[in-house]
Amino acid sequence: MKEKAASTEPYKNLFALQNKVAIVTGGNGHLGTSITKALASFGATVFVFSRNDYSFQALSDFHENIHFVKCDVTDEKHFRHEVATLQKSFSNIDILVNNAFNERRKQIEDITKSEWNVGIENILSQVFFCTQAVLPGMLKAGHGAIVNIGSIYGFLGHNQDAYQEVKSSSIFYSVAKGGVIQMTRRLATEYASKGIRVNCISPGNFPKKTKGSPDRPGYIVALSEKTPMKRVGHPDEICGAVVYLSSQASSYVTGQNLIVDGGWSAW
Ligand SMILES: NC(=O)c1ccc[n+]([C@@H]2O[C@H](COP(=O)([O-])OP(=O)(O)OC[C@H]3O[C@@H](n4cnc5c(N)ncnc54)[C@H](OP(=O)(O)O)[C@@H]3O)[C@@H](O)[C@H]2O)c1
């Protein structure tokens, strides 16, 4: 007699985020918008933490479970206060996506000490302090998923040929993103036995303008040619990795750096 097939339900719900509360820093930016929409689509209640509410109306029109918190993530006191406020309404912040960054691009020879410090603060230190703010709640709940957004330039050198028409990112961007990747490993091992998973996603090239512009027509072409897939990334192509690392689908994955770059780093 044929054995009865086991239920498929546990597999169908692997990526479900129902009843999960997520914070996405910079969740209304270029990649952040897609990340926020994806988490909400899989059932999470998402709080976008950003300094400005641009494109927020479109996000809240997209899904009723998307909310906006005006907050500068480099202001750790304010971030902590907003987390505490959320914790009064929700038992836990289940997911933190550290996605926000801002950067003033400068040549290596011209960077002052204060610009260096601000650069590291805006890309690396805020990731640590935002994480530190949600950890006690996650520890109390006994679970949590932290997803840091790194970059291929956190572990690769810059291919200057591909960036001839634009100012490439500053050296502190590379240094800080390298720090984000390493911070991920350290936090992951420290909290793995306590139910908290910490992973990183390193995007390749996801330029805001995908067709180039009159002043730099070759930029996208150069980036595409140097990518095995022969094209740059669309912001929605980061979502699979974020949902995976935020959900039960990755329940045995921690401390990893998932590279989403069309094969750029695989040559
Ligand atoms: N796009 C790419 O090709 C690419 C490649 C590799 C890695 N990444 C990484 O992906 C992440 C998102 O990049 P993106 O391209 O989407 O950049 P983006 O469009 O500039 O988005 C960054 C978001 O962060 C917010 N933000 C910046 N500083 C903030 C602060 N102090 N407090 C609160 N919010 C702040 C920005 O809004 P406000 O400035 O209005 O506050 C914006 O919403 C970054 O970590 C970036 O390093 C991107």
Short mmCIF file of N, CA, C and O in Angstrom, two decimals, residues 182-194 196-198 254-256:
data_model
loop_
_atom_site.label_atom_id
_atom_site.label_comp_id
_atom_site.label_asym_id
_atom_site.label_seq_id
_atom_site.Cartn_x
_atom_site.Cartn_y
_atom_site.Cartn_z
N GLN A 182 32.40 41.79 9.03
CA GLN A 182 33.07 41.14 10.16
C GLN A 182 32.23 41.25 11.44
O GLN A 182 32.18 40.31 12.23
N MET A 183 31.54 42.38 11.61
CA MET A 183 30.65 42.54 12.78
C MET A 183 29.56 41.47 12.74
O MET A 183 29.17 40.91 13.77
N THR A 184 29.10 41.18 11.53
CA THR A 184 28.07 40.15 11.34
C THR A 184 28.55 38.81 11.91
O THR A 184 27.83 38.14 12.66
N ARG A 185 29.78 38.44 11.56
CA ARG A 185 30.32 37.14 12.03
C ARG A 185 30.44 37.12 13.55
O ARG A 185 30.08 36.15 14.21
N ARG A 186 30.96 38.21 14.11
CA ARG A 186 31.18 38.26 15.56
C ARG A 186 29.84 38.18 16.32
O ARG A 186 29.68 37.40 17.26
N LEU A 187 28.87 38.99 15.88
CA LEU A 187 27.56 38.98 16.54
C LEU A 187 26.89 37.62 16.38
O LEU A 187 26.26 37.11 17.30
N ALA A 188 27.05 37.04 15.20
CA ALA A 188 26.39 35.75 14.92
C ALA A 188 26.88 34.68 15.88
O ALA A 188 26.08 33.94 16.46
N THR A 189 28.19 34.61 16.05
CA THR A 189 28.73 33.55 16.91
C THR A 189 28.39 33.83 18.38
O THR A 189 28.12 32.92 19.15
N GLU A 190 28.37 35.11 18.72
CA GLU A 190 28.08 35.49 20.11
C GLU A 190 26.64 35.14 20.51
O GLU A 190 26.37 34.77 21.63
N TYR A 191 25.70 35.30 19.55
CA TYR A 191 24.28 35.16 19.90
C TYR A 191 23.60 33.93 19.30
O TYR A 191 22.40 33.74 19.49
N ALA A 192 24.37 33.10 18.61
CA ALA A 192 23.77 31.93 17.92
C ALA A 192 23.03 31.02 18.89
O ALA A 192 21.93 30.55 18.60
N SER A 193 23.62 30.80 20.05
CA SER A 193 23.00 29.85 20.99
C SER A 193 21.81 30.47 21.72
O SER A 193 21.12 29.81 22.48
N LYS A 194 21.59 31.77 21.47
CA LYS A 194 20.47 32.45 22.16
C LYS A 194 19.31 32.71 21.22
O LYS A 194 18.40 33.49 21.51
N ILE A 196 19.33 34.14 18.23
CA ILE A 196 19.41 35.32 17.35
C ILE A 196 20.37 35.03 16.19
O ILE A 196 21.52 34.64 16.43
N ARG A 197 19.88 35.19 14.98
CA ARG A 197 20.73 34.96 13.80
C ARG A 197 21.12 36.31 13.21
O ARG A 197 20.29 37.23 13.15
N VAL A 198 22.38 36.41 12.80
CA VAL A 198 22.86 37.66 12.22
C VAL A 198 23.54 37.33 10.90
O VAL A 198 24.48 36.52 10.87
N THR A 254 23.62 31.36 9.94
CA THR A 254 24.02 32.58 10.67
C THR A 254 25.49 32.89 10.41
O THR A 254 26.27 31.99 10.10
N GLY A 255 25.80 34.18 10.49
CA GLY A 255 27.18 34.62 10.30
C GLY A 255 27.65 34.66 8.86
O GLY A 255 28.84 34.77 8.59
N GLN A 256 26.69 34.61 7.93
CA GLN A 256 27.06 34.51 6.52
C GLN A 256 26.96 35.84 5.79
O GLN A 256 26.25 36.75 6.21
#
